[in-house]
PDB file of C-alpha atoms in Angstrom:
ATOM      1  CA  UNK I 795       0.000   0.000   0.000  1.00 43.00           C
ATOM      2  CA  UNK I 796       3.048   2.493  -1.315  1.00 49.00           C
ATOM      3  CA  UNK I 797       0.969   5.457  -3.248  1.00 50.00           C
ATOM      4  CA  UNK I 798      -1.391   6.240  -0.394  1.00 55.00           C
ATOM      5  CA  UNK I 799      -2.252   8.773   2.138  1.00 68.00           C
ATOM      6  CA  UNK I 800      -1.944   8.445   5.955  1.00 70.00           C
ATOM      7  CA  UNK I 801      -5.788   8.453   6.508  1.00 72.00           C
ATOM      8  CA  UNK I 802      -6.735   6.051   3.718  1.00 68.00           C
ATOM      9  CA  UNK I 803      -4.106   3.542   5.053  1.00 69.00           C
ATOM     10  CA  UNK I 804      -4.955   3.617   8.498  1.00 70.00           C
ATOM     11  CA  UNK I 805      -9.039   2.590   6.948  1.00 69.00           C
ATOM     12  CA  UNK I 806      -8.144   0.394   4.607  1.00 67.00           C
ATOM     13  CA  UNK I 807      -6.175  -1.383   7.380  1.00 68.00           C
ATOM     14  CA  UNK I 808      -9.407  -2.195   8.808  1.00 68.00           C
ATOM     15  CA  UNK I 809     -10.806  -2.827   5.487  1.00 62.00           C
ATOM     16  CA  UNK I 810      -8.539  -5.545   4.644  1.00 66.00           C
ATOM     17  CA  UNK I 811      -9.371  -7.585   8.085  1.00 66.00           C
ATOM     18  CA  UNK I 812     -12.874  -7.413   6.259  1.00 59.00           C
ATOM     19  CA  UNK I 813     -11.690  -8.563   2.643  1.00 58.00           C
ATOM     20  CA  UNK I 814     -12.435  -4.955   0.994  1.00 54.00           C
ATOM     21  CA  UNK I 815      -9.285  -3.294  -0.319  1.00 48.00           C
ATOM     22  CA  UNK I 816      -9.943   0.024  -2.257  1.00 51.00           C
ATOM     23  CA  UNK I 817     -12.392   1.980  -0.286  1.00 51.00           C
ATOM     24  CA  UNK I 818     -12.881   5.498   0.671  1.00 56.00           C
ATOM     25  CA  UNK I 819     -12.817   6.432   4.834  1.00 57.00           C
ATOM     26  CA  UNK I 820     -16.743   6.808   5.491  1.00 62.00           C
ATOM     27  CA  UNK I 821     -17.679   3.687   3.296  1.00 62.00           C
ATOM     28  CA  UNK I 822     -15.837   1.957   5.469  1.00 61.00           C
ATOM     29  CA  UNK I 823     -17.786   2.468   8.424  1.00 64.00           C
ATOM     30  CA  UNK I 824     -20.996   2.388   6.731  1.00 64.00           C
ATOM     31  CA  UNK I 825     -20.065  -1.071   4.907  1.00 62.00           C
ATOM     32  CA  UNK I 826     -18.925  -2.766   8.233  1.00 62.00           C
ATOM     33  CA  UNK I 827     -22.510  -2.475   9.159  1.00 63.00           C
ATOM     34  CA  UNK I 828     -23.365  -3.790   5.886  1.00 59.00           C
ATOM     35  CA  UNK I 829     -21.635  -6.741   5.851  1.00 63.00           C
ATOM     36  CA  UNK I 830     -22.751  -7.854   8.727  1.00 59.00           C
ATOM     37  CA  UNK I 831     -26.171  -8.105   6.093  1.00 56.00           C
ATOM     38  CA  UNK I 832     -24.122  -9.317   3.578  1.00 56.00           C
ATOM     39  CA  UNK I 833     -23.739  -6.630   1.032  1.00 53.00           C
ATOM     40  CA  UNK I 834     -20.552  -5.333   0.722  1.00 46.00           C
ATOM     41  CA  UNK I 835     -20.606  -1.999  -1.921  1.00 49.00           C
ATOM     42  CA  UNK I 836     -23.238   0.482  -0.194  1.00 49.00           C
ATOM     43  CA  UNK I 837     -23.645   4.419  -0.015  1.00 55.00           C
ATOM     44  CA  UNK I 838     -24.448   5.482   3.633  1.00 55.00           C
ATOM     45  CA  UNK I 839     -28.364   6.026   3.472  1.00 61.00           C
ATOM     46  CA  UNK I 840     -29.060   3.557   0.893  1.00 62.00           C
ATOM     47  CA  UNK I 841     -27.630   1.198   3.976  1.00 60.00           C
ATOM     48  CA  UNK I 842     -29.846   2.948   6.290  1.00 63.00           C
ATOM     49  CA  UNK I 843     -33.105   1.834   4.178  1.00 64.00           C
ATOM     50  CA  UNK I 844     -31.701  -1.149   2.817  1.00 62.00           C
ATOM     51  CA  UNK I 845     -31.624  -2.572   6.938  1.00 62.00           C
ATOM     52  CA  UNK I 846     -35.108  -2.024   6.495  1.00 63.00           C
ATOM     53  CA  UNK I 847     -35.295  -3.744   3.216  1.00 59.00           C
ATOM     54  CA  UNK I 848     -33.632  -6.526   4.272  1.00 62.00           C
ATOM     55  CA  UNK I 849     -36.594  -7.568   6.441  1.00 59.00           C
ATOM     56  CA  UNK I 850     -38.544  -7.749   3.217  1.00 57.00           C
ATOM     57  CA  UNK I 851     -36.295  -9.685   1.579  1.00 57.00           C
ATOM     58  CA  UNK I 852     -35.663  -6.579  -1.084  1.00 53.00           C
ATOM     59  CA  UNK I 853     -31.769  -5.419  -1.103  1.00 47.00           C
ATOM     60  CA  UNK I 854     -30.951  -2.820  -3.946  1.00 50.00           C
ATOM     61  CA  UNK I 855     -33.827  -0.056  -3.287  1.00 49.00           C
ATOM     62  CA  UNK I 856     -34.019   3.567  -2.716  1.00 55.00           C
ATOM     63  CA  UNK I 857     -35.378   5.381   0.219  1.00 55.00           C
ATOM     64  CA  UNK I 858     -38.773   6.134  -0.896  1.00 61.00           C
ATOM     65  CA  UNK I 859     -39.862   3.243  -2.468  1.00 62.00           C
ATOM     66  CA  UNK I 860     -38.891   1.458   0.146  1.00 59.00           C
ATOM     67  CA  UNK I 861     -41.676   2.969   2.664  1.00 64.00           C
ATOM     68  CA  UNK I 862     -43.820   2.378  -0.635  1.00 65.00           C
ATOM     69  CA  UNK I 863     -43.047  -0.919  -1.514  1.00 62.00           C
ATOM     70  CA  UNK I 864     -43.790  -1.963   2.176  1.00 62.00           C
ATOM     71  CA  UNK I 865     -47.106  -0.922   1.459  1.00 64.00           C
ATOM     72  CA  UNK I 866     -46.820  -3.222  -1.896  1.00 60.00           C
ATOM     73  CA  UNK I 867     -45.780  -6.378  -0.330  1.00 63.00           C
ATOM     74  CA  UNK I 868     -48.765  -6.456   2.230  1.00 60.00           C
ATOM     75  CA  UNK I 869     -50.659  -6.968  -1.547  1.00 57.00           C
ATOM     76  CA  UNK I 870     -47.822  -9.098  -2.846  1.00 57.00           C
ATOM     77  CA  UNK I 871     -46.625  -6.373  -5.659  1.00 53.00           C
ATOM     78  CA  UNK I 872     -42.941  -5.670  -4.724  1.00 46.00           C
ATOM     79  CA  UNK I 873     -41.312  -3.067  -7.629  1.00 49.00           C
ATOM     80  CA  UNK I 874     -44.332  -0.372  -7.869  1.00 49.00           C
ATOM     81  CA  UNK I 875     -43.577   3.569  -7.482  1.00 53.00           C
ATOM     82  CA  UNK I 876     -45.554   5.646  -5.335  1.00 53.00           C
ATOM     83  CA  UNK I 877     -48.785   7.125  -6.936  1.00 61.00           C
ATOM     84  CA  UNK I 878     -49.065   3.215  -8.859  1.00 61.00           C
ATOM     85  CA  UNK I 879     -49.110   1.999  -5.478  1.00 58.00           C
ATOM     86  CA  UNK I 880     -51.949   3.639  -4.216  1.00 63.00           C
ATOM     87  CA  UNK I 881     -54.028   3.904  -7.625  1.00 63.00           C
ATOM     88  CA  UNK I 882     -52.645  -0.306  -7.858  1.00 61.00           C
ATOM     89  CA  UNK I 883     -54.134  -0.697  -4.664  1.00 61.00           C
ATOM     90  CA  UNK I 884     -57.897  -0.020  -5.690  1.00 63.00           C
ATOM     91  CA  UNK I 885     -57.040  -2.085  -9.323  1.00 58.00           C
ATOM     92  CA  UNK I 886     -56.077  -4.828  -7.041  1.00 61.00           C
ATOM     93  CA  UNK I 887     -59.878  -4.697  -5.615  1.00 59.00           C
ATOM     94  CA  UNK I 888     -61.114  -5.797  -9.677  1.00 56.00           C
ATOM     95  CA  UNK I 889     -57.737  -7.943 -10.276  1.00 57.00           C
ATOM     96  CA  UNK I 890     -55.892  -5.941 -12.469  1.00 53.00           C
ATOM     97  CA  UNK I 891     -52.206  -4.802 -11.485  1.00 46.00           C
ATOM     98  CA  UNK I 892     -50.402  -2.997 -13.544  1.00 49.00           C
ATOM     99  CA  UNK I 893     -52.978   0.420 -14.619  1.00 49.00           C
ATOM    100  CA  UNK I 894     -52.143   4.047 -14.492  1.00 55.00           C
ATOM    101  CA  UNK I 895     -54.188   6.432 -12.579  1.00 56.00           C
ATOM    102  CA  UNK I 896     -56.788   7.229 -15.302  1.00 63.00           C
ATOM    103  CA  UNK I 897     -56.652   4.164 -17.001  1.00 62.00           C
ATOM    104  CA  UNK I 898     -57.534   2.812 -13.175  1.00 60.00           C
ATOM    105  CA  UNK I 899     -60.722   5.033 -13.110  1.00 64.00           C
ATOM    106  CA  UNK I 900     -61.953   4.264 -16.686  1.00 65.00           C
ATOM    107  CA  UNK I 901     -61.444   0.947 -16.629  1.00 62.00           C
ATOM    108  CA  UNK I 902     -63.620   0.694 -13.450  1.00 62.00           C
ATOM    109  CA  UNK I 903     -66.347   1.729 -15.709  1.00 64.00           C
ATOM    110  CA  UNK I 904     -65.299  -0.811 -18.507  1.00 60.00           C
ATOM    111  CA  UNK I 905     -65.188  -3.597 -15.835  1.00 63.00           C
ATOM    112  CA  UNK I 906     -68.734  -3.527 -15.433  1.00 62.00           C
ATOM    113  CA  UNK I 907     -68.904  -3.909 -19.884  1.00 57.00           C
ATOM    114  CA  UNK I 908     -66.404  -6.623 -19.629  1.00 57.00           C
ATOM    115  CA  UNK I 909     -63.838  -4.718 -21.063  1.00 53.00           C
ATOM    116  CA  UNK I 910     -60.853  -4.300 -19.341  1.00 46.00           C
ATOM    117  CA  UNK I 911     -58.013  -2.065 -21.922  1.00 49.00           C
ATOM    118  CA  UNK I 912     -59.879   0.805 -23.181  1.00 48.00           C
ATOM    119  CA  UNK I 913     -58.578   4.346 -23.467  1.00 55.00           C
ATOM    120  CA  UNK I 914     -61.522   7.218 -21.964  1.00 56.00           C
ATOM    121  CA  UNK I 915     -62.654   8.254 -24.658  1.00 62.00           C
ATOM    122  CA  UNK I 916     -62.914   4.896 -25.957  1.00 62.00           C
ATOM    123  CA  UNK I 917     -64.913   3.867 -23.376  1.00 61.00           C
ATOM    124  CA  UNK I 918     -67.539   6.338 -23.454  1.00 64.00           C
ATOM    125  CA  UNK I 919     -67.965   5.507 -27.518  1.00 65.00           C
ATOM    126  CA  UNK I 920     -67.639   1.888 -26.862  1.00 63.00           C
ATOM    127  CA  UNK I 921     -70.650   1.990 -24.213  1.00 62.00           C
ATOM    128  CA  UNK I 922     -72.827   3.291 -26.686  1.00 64.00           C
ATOM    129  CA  UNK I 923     -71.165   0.581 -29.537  1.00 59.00           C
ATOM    130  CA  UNK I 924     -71.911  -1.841 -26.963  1.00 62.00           C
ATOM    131  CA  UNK I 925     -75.210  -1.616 -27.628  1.00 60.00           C
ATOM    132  CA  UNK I 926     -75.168  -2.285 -31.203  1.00 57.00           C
ATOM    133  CA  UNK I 927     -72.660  -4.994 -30.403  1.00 58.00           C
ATOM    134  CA  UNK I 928     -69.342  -3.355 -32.279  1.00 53.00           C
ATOM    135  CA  UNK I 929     -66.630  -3.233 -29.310  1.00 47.00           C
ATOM    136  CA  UNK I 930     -63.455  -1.280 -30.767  1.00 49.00           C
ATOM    137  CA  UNK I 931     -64.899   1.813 -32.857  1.00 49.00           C
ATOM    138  CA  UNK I 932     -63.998   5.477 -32.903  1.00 56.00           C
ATOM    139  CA  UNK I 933     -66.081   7.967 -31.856  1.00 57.00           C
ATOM    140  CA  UNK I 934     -66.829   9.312 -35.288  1.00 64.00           C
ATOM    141  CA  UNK I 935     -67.548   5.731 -36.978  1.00 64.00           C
ATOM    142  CA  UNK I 936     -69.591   5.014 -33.579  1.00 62.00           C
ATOM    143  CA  UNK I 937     -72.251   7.402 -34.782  1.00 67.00           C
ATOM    144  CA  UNK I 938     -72.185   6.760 -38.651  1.00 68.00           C
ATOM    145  CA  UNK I 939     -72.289   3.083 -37.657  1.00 65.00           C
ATOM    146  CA  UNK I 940     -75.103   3.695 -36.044  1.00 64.00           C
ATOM    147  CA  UNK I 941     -76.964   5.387 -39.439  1.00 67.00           C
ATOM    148  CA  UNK I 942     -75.534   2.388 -41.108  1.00 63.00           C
ATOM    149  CA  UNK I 943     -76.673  -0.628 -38.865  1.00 65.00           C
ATOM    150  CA  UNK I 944     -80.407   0.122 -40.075  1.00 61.00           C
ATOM    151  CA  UNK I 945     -79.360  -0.380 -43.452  1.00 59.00           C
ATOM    152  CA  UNK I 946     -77.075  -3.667 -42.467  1.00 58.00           C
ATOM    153  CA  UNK I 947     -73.720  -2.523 -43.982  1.00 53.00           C
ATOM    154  CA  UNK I 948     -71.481  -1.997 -40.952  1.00 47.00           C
ATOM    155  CA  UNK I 949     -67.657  -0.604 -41.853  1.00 51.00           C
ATOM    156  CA  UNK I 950     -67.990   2.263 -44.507  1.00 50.00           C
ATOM    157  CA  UNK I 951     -67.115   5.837 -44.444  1.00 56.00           C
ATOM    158  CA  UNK I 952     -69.062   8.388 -44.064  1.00 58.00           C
ATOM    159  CA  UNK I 953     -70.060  10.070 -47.069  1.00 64.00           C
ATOM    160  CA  UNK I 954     -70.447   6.557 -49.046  1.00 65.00           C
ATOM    161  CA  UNK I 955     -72.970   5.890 -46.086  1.00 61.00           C
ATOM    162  CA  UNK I 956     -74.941   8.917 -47.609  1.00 66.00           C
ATOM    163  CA  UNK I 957     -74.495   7.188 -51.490  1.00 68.00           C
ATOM    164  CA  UNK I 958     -75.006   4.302 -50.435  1.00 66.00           C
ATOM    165  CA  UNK I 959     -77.964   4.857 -48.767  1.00 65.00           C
ATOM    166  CA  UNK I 960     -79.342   5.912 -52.517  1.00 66.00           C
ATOM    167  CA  UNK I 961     -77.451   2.965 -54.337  1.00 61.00           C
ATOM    168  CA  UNK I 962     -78.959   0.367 -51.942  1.00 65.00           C
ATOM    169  CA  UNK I 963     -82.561   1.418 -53.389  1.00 62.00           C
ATOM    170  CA  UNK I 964     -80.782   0.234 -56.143  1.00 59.00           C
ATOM    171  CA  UNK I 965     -79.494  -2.800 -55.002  1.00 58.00           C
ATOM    172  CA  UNK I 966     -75.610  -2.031 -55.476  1.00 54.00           C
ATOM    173  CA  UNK I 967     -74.431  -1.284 -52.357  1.00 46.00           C
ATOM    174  CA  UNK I 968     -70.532  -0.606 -52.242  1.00 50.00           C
ATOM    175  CA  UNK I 969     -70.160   2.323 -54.841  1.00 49.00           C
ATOM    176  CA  UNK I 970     -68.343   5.725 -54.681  1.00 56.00           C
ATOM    177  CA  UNK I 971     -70.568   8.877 -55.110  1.00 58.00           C
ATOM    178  CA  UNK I 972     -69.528   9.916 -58.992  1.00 66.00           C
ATOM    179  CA  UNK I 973     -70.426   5.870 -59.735  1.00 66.00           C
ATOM    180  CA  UNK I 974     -73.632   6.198 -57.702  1.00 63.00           C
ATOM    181  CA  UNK I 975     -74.869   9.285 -59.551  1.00 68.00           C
ATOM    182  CA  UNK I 976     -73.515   7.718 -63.054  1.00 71.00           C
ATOM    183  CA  UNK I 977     -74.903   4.493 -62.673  1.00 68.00           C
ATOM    184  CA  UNK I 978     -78.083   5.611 -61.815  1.00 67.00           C
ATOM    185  CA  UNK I 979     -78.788   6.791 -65.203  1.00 70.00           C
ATOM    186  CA  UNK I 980     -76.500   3.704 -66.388  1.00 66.00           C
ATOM    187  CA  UNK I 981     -79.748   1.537 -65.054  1.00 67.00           C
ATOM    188  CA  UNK I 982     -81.935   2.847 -66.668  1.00 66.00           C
ATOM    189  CA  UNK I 983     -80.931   1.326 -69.860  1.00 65.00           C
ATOM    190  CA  UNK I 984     -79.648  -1.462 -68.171  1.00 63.00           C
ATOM    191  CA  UNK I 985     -75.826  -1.344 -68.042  1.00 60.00           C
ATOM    192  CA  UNK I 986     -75.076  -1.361 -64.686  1.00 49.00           C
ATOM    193  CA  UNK I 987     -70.794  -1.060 -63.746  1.00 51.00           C
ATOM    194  CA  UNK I 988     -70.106   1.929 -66.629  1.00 50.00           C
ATOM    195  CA  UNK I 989     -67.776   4.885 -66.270  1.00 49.00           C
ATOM    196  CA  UNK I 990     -69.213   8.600 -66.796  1.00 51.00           C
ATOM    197  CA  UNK I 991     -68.006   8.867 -70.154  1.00 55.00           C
ATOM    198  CA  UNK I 992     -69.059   5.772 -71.532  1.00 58.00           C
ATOM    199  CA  UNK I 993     -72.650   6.133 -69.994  1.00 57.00           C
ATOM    200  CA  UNK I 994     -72.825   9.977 -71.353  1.00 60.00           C
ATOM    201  CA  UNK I 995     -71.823   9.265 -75.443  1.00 65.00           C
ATOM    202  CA  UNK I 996     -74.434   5.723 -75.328  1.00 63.00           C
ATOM    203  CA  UNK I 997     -77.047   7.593 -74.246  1.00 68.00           C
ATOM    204  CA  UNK I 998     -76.807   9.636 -76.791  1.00 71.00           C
ATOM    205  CA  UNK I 999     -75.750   6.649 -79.506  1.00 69.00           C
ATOM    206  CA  UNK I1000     -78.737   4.743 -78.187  1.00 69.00           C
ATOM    207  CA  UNK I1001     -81.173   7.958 -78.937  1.00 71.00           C
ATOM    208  CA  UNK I1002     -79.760   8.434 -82.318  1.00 72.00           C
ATOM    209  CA  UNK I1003     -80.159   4.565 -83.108  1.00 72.00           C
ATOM    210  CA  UNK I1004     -83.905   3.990 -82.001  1.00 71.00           C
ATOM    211  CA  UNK I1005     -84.618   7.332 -83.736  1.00 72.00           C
ATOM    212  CA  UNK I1006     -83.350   6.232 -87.401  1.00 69.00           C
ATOM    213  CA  UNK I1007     -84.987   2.332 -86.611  1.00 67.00           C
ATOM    214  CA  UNK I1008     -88.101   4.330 -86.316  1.00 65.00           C
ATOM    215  CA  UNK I1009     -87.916   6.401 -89.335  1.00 63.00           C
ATOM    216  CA  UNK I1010     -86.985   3.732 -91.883  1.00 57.00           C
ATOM    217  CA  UNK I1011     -88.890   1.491 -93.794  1.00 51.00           C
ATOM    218  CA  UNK I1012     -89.024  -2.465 -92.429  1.00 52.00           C
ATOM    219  CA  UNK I1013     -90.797  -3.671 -95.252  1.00 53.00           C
ATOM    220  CA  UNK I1014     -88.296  -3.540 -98.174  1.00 53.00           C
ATOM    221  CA  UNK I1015     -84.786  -4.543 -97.269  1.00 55.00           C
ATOM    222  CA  UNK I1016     -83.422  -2.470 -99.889  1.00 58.00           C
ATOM    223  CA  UNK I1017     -84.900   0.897 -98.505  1.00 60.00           C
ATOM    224  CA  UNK I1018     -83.225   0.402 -94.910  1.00 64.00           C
ATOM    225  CA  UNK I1019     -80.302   3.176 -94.759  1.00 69.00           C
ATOM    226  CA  UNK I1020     -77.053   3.143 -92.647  1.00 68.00           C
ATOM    227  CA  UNK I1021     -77.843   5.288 -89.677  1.00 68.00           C
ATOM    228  CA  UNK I1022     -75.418   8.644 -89.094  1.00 70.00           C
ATOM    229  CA  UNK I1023     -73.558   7.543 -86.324  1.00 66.00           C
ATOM    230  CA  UNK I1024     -72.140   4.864 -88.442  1.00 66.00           C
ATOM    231  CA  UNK I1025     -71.219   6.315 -91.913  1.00 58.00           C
TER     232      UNK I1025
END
């Protein structure tokens, strides 16, 4: 022990009858208590609680959660912080452990649904989906749902709800609005899945055809003449 000061030799001395070579004055003293509990490399006050841990059967904890966690083992949950342990406390009463504070209060409502991991919000939109029998909805689909369970089509957005609506008098029911209004005159000359275009230039091919079939003359084969839209 050549490159040391006076004090440090004189404590390490007594360190060394204890098996610990390279320790600092007022460790020393604190970790002869401590090895008498059988840890060895200690601060001061985490000694001081750790004593008290040591009757738990917890070693390496701080101060505070020490007084907490005694609280925590009397419910058999050891490594909780503070505010968990007292919101954990009233989860424990329904059997869940691990909640936060909020969660802790909303999920006390969702208990009583049967649902245990729900956000708030959630579970105030949820209680209403409940009744329609749709558990995890927004809040916005919650109440278009609701438009669209009378009309049996469950998972659609919002404004093809409102096309739909007119395309299931129809009997199409999963169309986009510009198909909706398109096909709608598409049906009525029967040609049902048609773009805009298409259905605008035969409607008017279709008028122009029945109106030269009706001019010409069916009796004589030899009269009939090409219509205009096909010269």
């Amino acid at each position: 022990m050549i490159p040391k000061t006076r004090q440090r030799a004189k404590d390490e001395a007594t360190c060394e009858r204890r098996g610990d070579v390279r320790k600092t004055r007022q460790r020393a003293k604190d970790e002869a208590t401590c090895e008498r509990r059988g840890d060895v490399r200690k601060t001061r006050q985490r000694a001081k609680d750790e004593a008290t841990c040591e009757r738990r059967g917890n070693v390496r904890k701080t101060r505070q959660r020490a007084k907490d966690e005694a609280t925590c083992e009397r419910r058999g949950n050891v490594r909780k912080t503070r505010r968990r342990a007292k919101d954990e406390a009233t989860c424990e009463r329904r059997g869940n452990v691990r909640k936060t504070r909020q969660r802790a209060k909303d999920e006390a409502t969702c208990e009583r649904r049967g649902d245990v991991r729900k956000t708030r919000q959630r579970a105030k939109d949820e209680a209403t989906c409940e009744r329609r029998g749709n558990v995890r909805k927004t809040r916005q689909r919650a109440k278009d749902e609701a438009t669209r369970e009378r009309r049996g089509n469950v998972r659609k957005t919002r404004q093809r709800a409102k096309d739909e609506a007119t395309c299931e008098r129809r009997g199409n029911a999963r169309k986009t609005r510009q198909r909706a209004k398109d096909e709608a005159t598409c049906e009525r000359r029967g040609n049902v899945r048609k773009t805009r275009r298409r259905g605008k230039e035969m409607s008017t091919h279709f008028q122009r055809l029945t109106e030269d079939r009706t001019t010409q003359n069916t009796d004589s084969p030899t009269n009939w003449t090409m219509p205009a839209s096909h010269k």
